[in-house]
Short mmCIF file of C-alpha atoms in Angstrom, two decimals:
data_model
loop_
_atom_site.label_atom_id
_atom_site.label_comp_id
_atom_site.label_asym_id
_atom_site.label_seq_id
_atom_site.Cartn_x
_atom_site.Cartn_y
_atom_site.Cartn_z
CA UNK A 1 -0.35 0.06 0.06
CA UNK A 2 1.42 3.35 -0.73
CA UNK A 3 0.72 4.82 2.26
CA UNK A 4 3.41 2.66 4.18
CA UNK A 5 6.13 4.37 1.72
CA UNK A 6 5.13 7.47 1.66
CA UNK A 7 6.09 9.22 4.92
CA UNK A 8 9.83 9.08 4.81
CA UNK A 9 11.50 10.93 1.81
CA UNK A 10 14.23 8.25 1.88
CA UNK A 11 12.53 5.40 1.34
CA UNK A 12 11.41 4.09 -1.98
CA UNK A 13 8.06 2.42 -2.31
CA UNK A 14 8.28 -0.97 -4.09
CA UNK A 15 7.81 -0.39 -7.25
CA UNK A 16 10.33 2.29 -7.23
CA UNK A 17 8.19 5.47 -6.66
CA UNK A 18 9.65 8.15 -4.50
CA UNK A 19 6.22 8.89 -3.17
CA UNK A 20 7.10 12.12 -1.76
CA UNK A 21 8.46 13.48 -4.61
CA UNK A 22 5.28 12.61 -6.59
CA UNK A 23 3.41 14.30 -4.36
CA UNK A 24 5.34 17.54 -4.47
CA UNK A 25 4.51 17.21 -7.86
CA UNK A 26 0.67 17.63 -7.02
CA UNK A 27 2.03 20.33 -4.52
CA UNK A 28 3.19 22.25 -8.28
CA UNK A 29 -0.14 21.80 -9.66
CA UNK A 30 -1.74 23.88 -6.90
CA UNK A 31 0.08 27.11 -8.44
CA UNK A 32 -1.10 29.02 -11.23
CA UNK A 33 0.07 28.52 -14.43
CA UNK A 34 3.24 29.47 -15.66
CA UNK A 35 3.84 29.29 -19.80
CA UNK A 36 7.48 29.77 -21.10
CA UNK A 37 8.36 29.95 -24.76
CA UNK A 38 11.82 30.33 -26.66
CA UNK A 39 11.70 32.22 -29.77
CA UNK A 40 14.21 33.06 -32.01
CA UNK A 41 15.76 35.79 -30.64
CA UNK A 42 13.52 36.45 -27.77
CA UNK A 43 12.21 34.30 -25.12
CA UNK A 44 9.09 34.72 -23.11
CA UNK A 45 7.19 33.85 -19.58
CA UNK A 46 3.64 34.28 -19.22
CA UNK A 47 2.30 33.69 -15.88
CA UNK A 48 -1.48 33.89 -14.61
CA UNK A 49 -1.44 36.15 -11.65
CA UNK A 50 -3.52 35.10 -8.73
CA UNK A 51 -6.18 37.57 -7.28
CA UNK A 52 -5.11 39.24 -4.20
CA UNK A 53 -6.94 40.10 -1.20
CA UNK A 54 -8.63 43.74 -1.20
CA UNK A 55 -6.13 44.83 1.49
CA UNK A 56 -3.22 42.89 0.33
CA UNK A 57 0.04 44.43 -1.52
CA UNK A 58 -0.16 43.54 -4.87
CA UNK A 59 3.18 44.49 -5.80
CA UNK A 60 5.01 42.02 -3.18
CA UNK A 61 3.45 39.32 -4.70
CA UNK A 62 5.83 37.95 -7.55
CA UNK A 63 5.79 35.14 -10.06
CA UNK A 64 8.85 36.45 -11.87
CA UNK A 65 11.94 36.83 -11.00
CA UNK A 66 15.31 38.34 -11.93
CA UNK A 67 18.31 35.91 -11.13
CA UNK A 68 20.71 38.03 -12.97
CA UNK A 69 20.62 40.21 -15.86
CA UNK A 70 20.36 37.88 -17.89
CA UNK A 71 18.41 34.93 -16.82
CA UNK A 72 14.73 35.22 -14.89
CA UNK A 73 12.87 32.39 -13.76
CA UNK A 74 8.98 31.69 -12.97
CA UNK A 75 7.65 29.56 -10.37
CA UNK A 76 4.61 27.15 -9.66
CA UNK A 77 3.82 26.05 -6.18
CA UNK A 78 4.98 26.67 -2.60
CA UNK A 79 5.50 30.48 -2.27
CA UNK A 80 8.23 29.93 0.81
CA UNK A 81 10.35 27.31 -1.12
CA UNK A 82 10.37 29.40 -4.23
CA UNK A 83 11.83 32.26 -1.99
CA UNK A 84 14.69 30.15 -0.88
CA UNK A 85 15.48 28.48 -4.24
CA UNK A 86 15.55 32.19 -5.81
CA UNK A 87 17.91 33.40 -2.69
CA UNK A 88 20.25 30.62 -3.51
CA UNK A 89 20.21 30.85 -7.01
CA UNK A 90 20.84 34.82 -6.72
CA UNK A 91 23.81 34.23 -4.89
CA UNK A 92 25.31 31.84 -6.74
CA UNK A 93 25.04 33.62 -9.76
CA UNK A 94 26.86 36.62 -7.95
CA UNK A 95 29.35 34.36 -6.81
CA UNK A 96 29.88 32.65 -9.79
CA UNK A 97 30.57 36.10 -11.33
CA UNK A 98 32.96 36.76 -8.82
CA UNK A 99 34.80 33.89 -8.82
CA UNK A 100 34.82 33.28 -12.80
CA UNK A 101 34.65 36.46 -13.84
CA UNK A 102 31.85 35.34 -16.26
CA UNK A 103 28.36 35.45 -15.76
CA UNK A 104 26.13 32.34 -15.36
CA UNK A 105 25.12 30.62 -18.44
CA UNK A 106 21.30 29.68 -18.35
CA UNK A 107 22.30 26.09 -17.96
CA UNK A 108 24.76 26.51 -15.28
CA UNK A 109 22.46 28.54 -12.89
CA UNK A 110 19.68 25.71 -14.05
CA UNK A 111 21.99 22.81 -13.05
CA UNK A 112 22.80 24.44 -9.65
CA UNK A 113 18.78 24.74 -8.62
CA UNK A 114 18.22 20.99 -10.10
CA UNK A 115 20.98 19.90 -8.24
CA UNK A 116 19.89 21.73 -4.61
CA UNK A 117 16.44 20.46 -5.37
CA UNK A 118 17.54 16.42 -5.63
CA UNK A 119 19.56 16.92 -2.51
CA UNK A 120 16.39 17.50 -1.09
CA UNK A 121 15.05 14.37 -2.23
CA UNK A 122 17.87 12.30 -0.95
CA UNK A 123 18.45 13.61 2.88
CA UNK A 124 16.88 12.69 5.83
CA UNK A 125 14.25 14.87 7.36
CA UNK A 126 13.87 16.97 5.03
CA UNK A 127 11.00 17.57 2.15
CA UNK A 128 11.48 17.93 -1.50
CA UNK A 129 11.03 21.51 -2.64
CA UNK A 130 7.40 21.62 -3.75
CA UNK A 131 8.09 24.25 -6.70
CA UNK A 132 8.81 23.69 -10.34
CA UNK A 133 10.50 26.10 -11.98
CA UNK A 134 11.02 27.54 -15.77
CA UNK A 135 14.28 29.25 -16.05
CA UNK A 136 15.08 31.70 -19.28
CA UNK A 137 17.66 33.59 -20.47
CA UNK A 138 20.26 34.44 -23.33
CA UNK A 139 23.73 33.21 -23.13
CA UNK A 140 26.79 34.81 -24.29
CA UNK A 141 26.94 33.22 -27.18
CA UNK A 142 23.06 34.50 -28.13
CA UNK A 143 21.18 31.76 -28.08
CA UNK A 144 18.26 31.93 -26.00
CA UNK A 145 17.22 29.03 -23.72
CA UNK A 146 14.56 27.86 -21.69
CA UNK A 147 14.73 24.95 -19.01
CA UNK A 148 12.39 23.64 -16.64
CA UNK A 149 12.61 22.11 -13.13
CA UNK A 150 10.60 20.00 -11.21
CA UNK A 151 10.54 18.81 -7.21
CA UNK A 152 12.78 15.76 -8.20
CA UNK A 153 15.98 17.73 -9.46
CA UNK A 154 15.56 16.85 -12.76
CA UNK A 155 15.85 19.39 -15.46
CA UNK A 156 15.27 19.46 -19.25
CA UNK A 157 15.77 22.08 -22.15
CA UNK A 158 12.53 22.98 -24.06
CA UNK A 159 11.06 24.91 -26.99
CA UNK A 160 7.72 25.62 -25.15
CA UNK A 161 6.67 24.51 -21.88
CA UNK A 162 3.87 25.19 -18.85
CA UNK A 163 3.93 24.16 -15.26
CA UNK A 164 1.12 24.71 -12.43
CA UNK A 165 -2.56 24.08 -12.89
CA UNK A 166 -3.92 22.94 -16.21
CA UNK A 167 -0.31 22.57 -17.06
CA UNK A 168 -1.71 19.98 -19.46
CA UNK A 169 -4.27 21.83 -21.53
CA UNK A 170 -1.91 24.47 -21.96
CA UNK A 171 1.09 22.21 -23.37
CA UNK A 172 -1.40 20.31 -25.70
CA UNK A 173 -2.18 24.09 -27.33
CA UNK A 174 1.76 24.56 -27.35
CA UNK A 175 2.19 21.36 -28.99
CA UNK A 176 -0.40 22.14 -31.86
CA UNK A 177 0.59 25.72 -32.39
CA UNK A 178 4.45 25.97 -31.79
CA UNK A 179 5.69 26.30 -34.99
CA UNK A 180 8.51 27.94 -36.97
CA UNK A 181 6.43 30.51 -38.00
CA UNK A 182 4.42 31.04 -34.68
CA UNK A 183 8.12 32.19 -33.19
CA UNK A 184 9.73 33.68 -36.42
CA UNK A 185 9.09 36.95 -35.11
CA UNK A 186 9.00 38.50 -31.53
CA UNK A 187 5.31 39.69 -31.59
CA UNK A 188 4.32 35.85 -32.68
CA UNK A 189 5.95 34.40 -29.92
CA UNK A 190 4.36 36.87 -27.50
CA UNK A 191 1.14 36.03 -28.67
CA UNK A 192 1.40 32.74 -29.00
CA UNK A 193 2.39 32.95 -24.93
CA UNK A 194 -0.59 35.13 -24.48
CA UNK A 195 -3.17 32.60 -26.25
CA UNK A 196 -1.60 29.66 -25.03
CA UNK A 197 -2.42 31.45 -21.26
CA UNK A 198 -5.79 32.45 -22.15
CA UNK A 199 -6.89 28.87 -22.39
CA UNK A 200 -6.51 28.20 -18.93
CA UNK A 201 -6.57 31.95 -17.46
CA UNK A 202 -10.39 32.07 -15.98
CA UNK A 203 -10.50 36.03 -15.87
CA UNK A 204 -9.07 37.14 -19.06
CA UNK A 205 -6.19 39.34 -19.99
CA UNK A 206 -5.98 41.48 -16.82
CA UNK A 207 -4.71 38.74 -14.84
CA UNK A 208 -1.96 37.66 -16.92
CA UNK A 209 1.92 38.83 -16.80
CA UNK A 210 4.49 38.76 -19.13
CA UNK A 211 8.30 38.95 -19.03
CA UNK A 212 10.38 39.10 -22.54
CA UNK A 213 14.39 38.76 -22.32
CA UNK A 214 15.64 39.71 -25.63
CA UNK A 215 19.20 39.12 -26.92
CA UNK A 216 21.41 41.90 -25.51
CA UNK A 217 18.27 43.40 -24.00
CA UNK A 218 17.33 43.25 -20.71
CA UNK A 219 14.59 41.96 -18.75
CA UNK A 220 11.29 43.71 -19.50
CA UNK A 221 8.27 42.86 -17.37
CA UNK B 1 -2.36 -27.10 38.81
CA UNK B 2 -2.84 -24.61 41.01
CA UNK B 3 -5.39 -21.96 39.57
CA UNK B 4 -4.53 -18.23 40.00
CA UNK B 5 -7.29 -15.90 41.09
CA UNK B 6 -5.68 -12.69 40.25
CA UNK B 7 -4.68 -12.13 36.72
CA UNK B 8 -0.75 -11.76 36.35
CA UNK B 9 1.01 -9.29 35.04
CA UNK B 10 -2.27 -7.11 33.68
CA UNK B 11 -3.05 -10.30 31.23
CA UNK B 12 -7.06 -10.16 30.92
CA UNK B 13 -8.60 -13.72 30.42
CA UNK B 14 -5.33 -15.04 30.50
CA UNK B 15 -4.49 -16.97 34.14
CA UNK B 16 -0.74 -18.18 35.13
CA UNK B 17 -1.12 -22.01 36.05
CA UNK B 18 1.28 -23.84 37.54
CA UNK B 19 2.63 -26.44 34.86
CA UNK B 20 4.84 -29.37 34.56
CA UNK B 21 7.93 -29.04 32.04
CA UNK B 22 9.71 -31.59 29.97
CA UNK B 23 12.27 -31.85 32.51
CA UNK B 24 10.21 -32.03 35.63
CA UNK B 25 10.76 -28.66 36.71
CA UNK B 26 7.27 -27.00 37.90
CA UNK B 27 7.07 -23.83 36.39
CA UNK B 28 4.46 -20.85 36.58
CA UNK B 29 3.15 -20.68 32.71
CA UNK B 30 0.33 -18.46 31.39
CA UNK B 31 -2.36 -20.40 30.62
CA UNK B 32 -5.42 -19.30 28.55
CA UNK B 33 -7.59 -22.43 29.63
CA UNK B 34 -10.54 -20.59 31.77
CA UNK B 35 -13.05 -22.77 33.75
CA UNK B 36 -16.67 -21.52 34.76
CA UNK B 37 -15.09 -19.88 38.02
CA UNK B 38 -12.54 -17.87 36.47
CA UNK B 39 -15.20 -16.45 34.00
CA UNK B 40 -17.53 -15.53 36.63
CA UNK B 41 -14.50 -13.04 38.12
CA UNK B 42 -13.54 -11.94 34.51
CA UNK B 43 -17.05 -10.78 34.36
CA UNK B 44 -17.02 -8.89 37.25
CA UNK B 45 -14.18 -6.76 36.37
CA UNK B 46 -15.82 -5.86 33.37
CA UNK B 47 -19.08 -4.86 34.47
CA UNK B 48 -19.76 -1.78 33.55
CA UNK B 49 -19.81 1.23 36.37
CA UNK B 50 -22.64 3.41 36.33
CA UNK B 51 -20.33 6.26 35.30
CA UNK B 52 -18.95 4.18 32.26
CA UNK B 53 -22.98 4.03 31.38
CA UNK B 54 -23.42 7.64 31.94
CA UNK B 55 -20.86 8.81 29.74
CA UNK B 56 -21.69 6.45 26.96
CA UNK B 57 -24.90 7.56 27.07
CA UNK B 58 -23.97 11.42 27.06
CA UNK B 59 -22.07 10.45 24.06
CA UNK B 60 -24.83 9.26 22.55
CA UNK B 61 -26.79 12.48 22.69
CA UNK B 62 -24.04 14.56 21.72
CA UNK B 63 -23.73 12.64 18.63
CA UNK B 64 -27.47 12.25 17.87
CA UNK B 65 -28.35 13.35 14.59
CA UNK B 66 -31.56 15.90 14.97
CA UNK B 67 -34.01 17.16 12.86
CA UNK B 68 -35.71 19.51 13.10
CA UNK B 69 -37.38 22.91 11.55
CA UNK B 70 -35.41 25.86 11.88
CA UNK B 71 -38.41 28.50 11.62
CA UNK B 72 -40.44 26.80 14.38
CA UNK B 73 -37.30 25.48 16.09
CA UNK B 74 -39.61 21.93 16.44
CA UNK B 75 -37.83 18.63 16.10
CA UNK B 76 -39.61 16.69 13.50
CA UNK B 77 -41.29 13.53 14.96
CA UNK B 78 -41.58 11.42 12.04
CA UNK B 79 -39.06 11.23 9.19
CA UNK B 80 -38.60 13.84 6.76
CA UNK B 81 -39.66 11.97 3.57
CA UNK B 82 -42.65 10.81 5.28
CA UNK B 83 -43.58 14.15 6.07
CA UNK B 84 -42.87 15.27 2.72
CA UNK B 85 -43.44 12.52 0.21
CA UNK B 86 -41.57 12.85 -2.87
CA UNK B 87 -40.63 11.67 -6.19
CA UNK B 88 -37.56 12.87 -6.73
CA UNK B 89 -34.94 13.27 -3.85
CA UNK B 90 -31.77 14.61 -5.24
CA UNK B 91 -29.04 14.99 -2.65
CA UNK B 92 -25.48 17.03 -2.69
CA UNK B 93 -22.81 15.87 -0.30
CA UNK B 94 -19.67 18.12 -0.27
CA UNK B 95 -19.21 21.76 -0.89
CA UNK B 96 -18.32 21.08 -4.38
CA UNK B 97 -21.61 19.41 -5.54
CA UNK B 98 -23.66 21.71 -3.30
CA UNK B 99 -22.08 24.68 -5.02
CA UNK B 100 -23.41 22.91 -8.03
CA UNK B 101 -27.20 22.52 -7.06
CA UNK B 102 -26.73 26.22 -5.51
CA UNK B 103 -26.06 27.64 -8.99
CA UNK B 104 -28.01 25.32 -11.50
CA UNK B 105 -30.76 23.76 -9.66
CA UNK B 106 -31.79 26.31 -7.08
CA UNK B 107 -31.71 29.51 -9.08
CA UNK B 108 -34.45 28.16 -11.05
CA UNK B 109 -37.78 27.93 -8.88
CA UNK B 110 -38.55 28.99 -5.20
CA UNK B 111 -37.27 26.50 -2.95
CA UNK B 112 -38.60 26.43 0.18
CA UNK B 113 -36.62 25.08 3.47
CA UNK B 114 -38.46 21.83 5.27
CA UNK B 115 -35.67 20.88 7.55
CA UNK B 116 -32.34 20.59 8.67
CA UNK B 117 -30.10 17.93 10.40
CA UNK B 118 -28.10 19.19 13.00
CA UNK B 119 -25.38 16.80 14.27
CA UNK B 120 -21.89 16.85 16.17
CA UNK B 121 -19.08 14.63 15.16
CA UNK B 122 -14.88 15.06 15.71
CA UNK B 123 -15.30 17.09 12.20
CA UNK B 124 -17.06 19.70 13.44
CA UNK B 125 -15.70 22.91 13.83
CA UNK B 126 -18.13 24.08 16.52
CA UNK B 127 -17.40 23.31 20.31
CA UNK B 128 -20.75 23.61 21.53
CA UNK B 129 -23.02 20.83 20.81
CA UNK B 130 -26.35 21.72 22.50
CA UNK B 131 -26.76 25.36 21.06
CA UNK B 132 -25.75 25.37 17.51
CA UNK B 133 -26.75 28.72 15.80
CA UNK B 134 -29.11 28.70 12.93
CA UNK B 135 -26.01 29.54 10.54
CA UNK B 136 -24.57 26.27 11.42
CA UNK B 137 -26.97 23.78 9.89
CA UNK B 138 -25.10 21.28 8.30
CA UNK B 139 -27.76 19.30 6.34
CA UNK B 140 -30.55 21.62 4.51
CA UNK B 141 -33.45 20.00 3.14
CA UNK B 142 -35.78 22.30 0.53
CA UNK B 143 -38.62 21.46 -1.41
CA UNK B 144 -39.94 22.91 -4.54
CA UNK B 145 -42.77 25.21 -3.61
CA UNK B 146 -44.53 24.62 -7.16
CA UNK B 147 -43.64 21.19 -7.21
CA UNK B 148 -43.40 19.83 -3.68
CA UNK B 149 -42.49 16.32 -4.64
CA UNK B 150 -39.15 17.39 -5.86
CA UNK B 151 -36.91 17.27 -2.57
CA UNK B 152 -33.38 18.52 -2.49
CA UNK B 153 -30.72 18.40 0.46
CA UNK B 154 -27.47 20.08 0.62
CA UNK B 155 -25.13 18.45 3.18
CA UNK B 156 -21.84 20.00 3.73
CA UNK B 157 -20.95 18.27 6.54
CA UNK B 158 -19.37 14.99 7.31
CA UNK B 159 -21.59 12.42 8.65
CA UNK B 160 -19.15 9.64 10.82
CA UNK B 161 -20.00 6.10 10.28
CA UNK B 162 -22.08 5.80 13.48
CA UNK B 163 -24.04 8.57 12.77
CA UNK B 164 -24.88 7.67 9.10
CA UNK B 165 -27.68 5.18 9.69
CA UNK B 166 -29.26 7.92 12.10
CA UNK B 167 -29.43 9.98 9.28
CA UNK B 168 -30.81 7.58 7.21
CA UNK B 169 -33.55 6.67 9.84
CA UNK B 170 -34.46 10.13 10.48
CA UNK B 171 -34.53 11.15 6.82
CA UNK B 172 -36.00 7.80 4.85
CA UNK B 173 -37.65 6.43 7.82
CA UNK B 174 -37.94 2.98 8.60
CA UNK B 175 -40.31 2.07 5.36
CA UNK B 176 -39.85 4.03 2.51
CA UNK B 177 -41.58 4.77 -0.53
CA UNK B 178 -40.47 2.99 -3.10
CA UNK B 179 -41.51 4.84 -6.55
CA UNK B 180 -39.03 7.36 -5.82
CA UNK B 181 -35.87 8.68 -7.77
CA UNK B 182 -33.02 9.44 -5.72
CA UNK B 183 -29.72 11.28 -7.25
CA UNK B 184 -26.54 11.83 -5.02
CA UNK B 185 -23.79 13.78 -6.32
CA UNK B 186 -20.24 13.79 -4.45
CA UNK B 187 -16.87 14.43 -5.13
CA UNK B 188 -13.71 12.39 -4.32
CA UNK B 189 -9.76 13.03 -4.67
CA UNK B 190 -8.29 11.67 -7.84
CA UNK B 191 -5.92 9.88 -5.64
CA UNK B 192 -8.51 7.51 -4.64
CA UNK B 193 -8.96 6.33 -8.14
CA UNK B 194 -7.65 2.83 -8.98
CA UNK B 195 -6.90 2.03 -12.37
CA UNK B 196 -4.63 0.19 -14.55
CA UNK B 197 -4.17 3.25 -17.09
CA UNK B 198 -1.08 5.47 -16.37
CA UNK B 199 -2.51 8.36 -14.06
CA UNK B 200 -1.48 11.21 -16.33
CA UNK B 201 -3.59 9.83 -18.89
CA UNK B 202 -6.34 10.88 -16.55
CA UNK B 203 -8.22 14.31 -17.29
CA UNK B 204 -9.17 15.44 -14.24
CA UNK B 205 -12.18 16.62 -12.89
CA UNK B 206 -14.20 13.53 -14.70
CA UNK B 207 -17.47 11.58 -13.42
CA UNK B 208 -18.10 8.31 -12.82
CA UNK B 209 -21.92 7.03 -11.95
CA UNK B 210 -22.94 4.04 -9.59
CA UNK B 211 -26.58 2.87 -9.48
CA UNK B 212 -28.77 0.68 -7.83
CA UNK B 213 -30.50 -2.25 -9.42
CA UNK B 214 -33.80 -0.79 -10.07
CA UNK B 215 -32.71 2.34 -11.63
CA UNK B 216 -33.49 1.67 -15.48
CA UNK B 217 -32.48 4.73 -17.31
CA UNK B 218 -28.91 5.13 -18.89
CA UNK B 219 -26.59 7.41 -17.13
CA UNK B 220 -25.04 10.47 -18.08
CA UNK B 221 -21.54 8.98 -17.74
CA UNK B 222 -19.83 6.13 -17.44
CA UNK B 223 -19.92 3.49 -14.43
CA UNK B 224 -17.51 3.31 -12.08
CA UNK B 225 -15.14 0.28 -12.59
CA UNK B 226 -13.63 -1.93 -9.86
CA UNK B 227 -11.96 -1.99 -7.53
CA UNK B 228 -13.25 1.32 -7.24
CA UNK B 229 -15.56 1.74 -4.02
CA UNK B 230 -17.54 4.67 -2.63
CA UNK B 231 -17.13 5.94 0.80
CA UNK B 232 -19.17 7.88 3.75
CA UNK B 233 -22.67 9.18 3.12
CA UNK B 234 -23.02 8.79 -0.48
CA UNK B 235 -22.40 4.93 0.39
CA UNK B 236 -24.81 4.75 2.84
CA UNK B 237 -27.74 6.22 1.01
CA UNK B 238 -26.95 4.13 -2.19
CA UNK B 239 -26.74 0.96 -0.16
CA UNK B 240 -30.11 2.13 1.83
CA UNK B 241 -31.62 2.80 -1.70
CA UNK B 242 -30.28 -0.98 -2.93
CA UNK B 243 -31.48 -2.74 0.43
CA UNK B 244 -34.96 -0.85 -0.12
CA UNK B 245 -35.24 -1.47 -3.77
CA UNK B 246 -35.24 2.32 -4.78
CA UNK B 247 -34.22 3.87 -8.17
CA UNK B 248 -30.95 5.68 -7.09
CA UNK B 249 -28.17 6.80 -8.95
CA UNK B 250 -25.18 8.30 -7.75
CA UNK B 251 -22.98 10.72 -9.40
CA UNK B 252 -19.31 10.85 -8.43
CA UNK B 253 -16.76 13.51 -9.51
CA UNK B 254 -12.94 12.74 -9.23
CA UNK B 255 -11.10 15.96 -8.87
CA UNK B 256 -7.87 16.89 -7.61
CA UNK B 257 -8.84 19.96 -6.12
CA UNK B 258 -10.94 19.23 -2.88
CA UNK B 259 -11.90 22.88 -1.81
CA UNK B 260 -14.55 24.66 -3.71
CA UNK B 261 -13.55 25.03 -7.41
CA UNK B 262 -15.14 25.89 -10.51
CA UNK B 263 -13.69 23.48 -12.84
CA UNK B 264 -14.90 20.73 -10.64
CA UNK B 265 -18.13 22.19 -9.92
CA UNK B 266 -18.71 22.35 -14.53
CA UNK B 267 -18.07 18.75 -14.33
CA UNK B 268 -20.93 18.08 -12.82
CA UNK B 269 -22.70 19.75 -15.76
CA UNK B 270 -23.84 16.40 -18.04
CA UNK B 271 -26.22 15.35 -14.83
CA UNK B 272 -27.93 18.29 -15.98
CA UNK B 273 -29.21 16.21 -19.07
CA UNK B 274 -30.60 13.45 -17.03
CA UNK B 275 -34.27 12.96 -16.74
CA UNK B 276 -34.71 13.91 -13.16
CA UNK B 277 -32.70 17.28 -13.01
CA UNK B 278 -33.48 18.36 -16.96
CA UNK B 279 -36.91 19.83 -15.67
CA UNK B 280 -35.10 21.74 -12.68
CA UNK B 281 -32.56 23.77 -15.24
CA UNK B 282 -33.90 26.85 -16.35
CA UNK B 283 -31.29 29.39 -17.25
CA UNK B 284 -27.67 27.94 -17.73
CA UNK B 285 -25.69 31.45 -18.52
CA UNK B 286 -27.46 32.91 -15.24
CA UNK B 287 -25.95 29.75 -13.46
CA UNK B 288 -22.73 30.58 -14.34
CA UNK B 289 -22.51 33.91 -13.67
CA UNK B 290 -24.07 32.84 -9.67
CA UNK B 291 -21.38 30.28 -9.75
CA UNK B 292 -18.61 32.30 -10.33
CA UNK B 293 -19.57 35.16 -7.95
CA UNK B 294 -20.13 32.13 -5.15
CA UNK B 295 -16.27 31.07 -5.92
CA UNK B 296 -15.34 34.29 -5.40
CA UNK B 297 -16.84 35.44 -2.42
CA UNK B 298 -15.43 31.98 -1.31
CA UNK B 299 -12.10 32.37 -2.51
CA UNK B 300 -9.51 32.18 0.62
CA UNK B 301 -7.01 34.13 0.32
CA UNK B 302 -4.59 31.73 0.94
CA UNK B 303 -1.01 32.43 0.03
CA UNK B 304 0.68 29.39 0.09
CA UNK B 305 0.69 28.25 -3.52
CA UNK B 306 1.51 30.88 -6.34
#
């Protein structure tokens, strides 16, 4: 029975599942949708903004965060876990710049975040991070990148992906509509991101936030 | 062999006796063999003290299911369906099912409250069991003013196992009418759904049906496959209807969001085409608006997940 093997993170179930990691993936599905698209010269991150309480200060609720000038990430899942991961990633970006005198590549910082997440799936007494992240940016060679990490600590490069609530619907939409023409120019890529989000966002356009990084251009939100 | 009189080491029903071992030593060994004398002593130890009896009665009174009319604050002396006989009985159990009935069915006419069931168990949030205020009625029963043979129940509380039978007795009575049709709507988390398919191919939320033998119409969705089972009050009602040969169907929505959720509530929409509910649905666009409003007022601004 699954319930006997899901209490400890360091225990495999007889059929080879790490149940706590799988449950962490369920926590990710509770966050609002994030879509990421890699265009030819641009990377776009679109998020569904959660409605805030009347008395709450809206500026503090951010789903898209810059990790460095050329790298940015959006997450879905537990807010507190995301804050910890983002802080560590930001420190690592600066520390890398100081040590190696080069800014991080997107792949390096993704690998750092993924390794961090994996460490927490093998330690005793700690639970996995309940977030999935979409990390986008441009490397020095000018190639746009989009990576996705998940609570198990794996990361993959994607052309377009979605995480969070209703991610499956958005991914199906992207599979149907992501063509070379669709991303040929910047505004088309942005439109594709918005259309993908509108598939699942209930309240329409005013609850969508976009972040765009162009080649050699800073992050625009 | 000497029979011991007192229980040894706190083991009840086990008496130490002297036994001879293979080597000829005589040792005390625990022995479960009892004689008539020992059984009498056991009974004495287990006879209920008056305090035990009182505690048990108090607990039973606390957990009693009471059916009453809120307007007059009087308890119903007969079962609800004996007082208000019906041909259609629709029960919604759980907050998503209740929201579905509130938005799609209850706006189609004037519904009059005919009773409510008050009960207490460990799941209830209130501490005071004797003076449950009117705002805390957990199971409310309505009938359509224009057609009193349609009765609806909104149950948003958890009815514990020991209370389910009482609930059934108080609502259906000990000898229910056979010519009524019961429709039950409820939700369950999709992690309870057992299937040989891969779980990533399941498109939650989805609807499954389970019906009694006497239900002849085709259901509005596929039937619940084995080895899945139904739990709690919906199972109790369905079993009761099966035993009493009442035509009943349960629509179970498997969802991954257990709190009030728009997509889960809308997953019940196929049920609107069933014979019992078709005549009760009037204005679907208006219902969708009402549902949206219900969602926004109920949304707890929780910032745990972003």
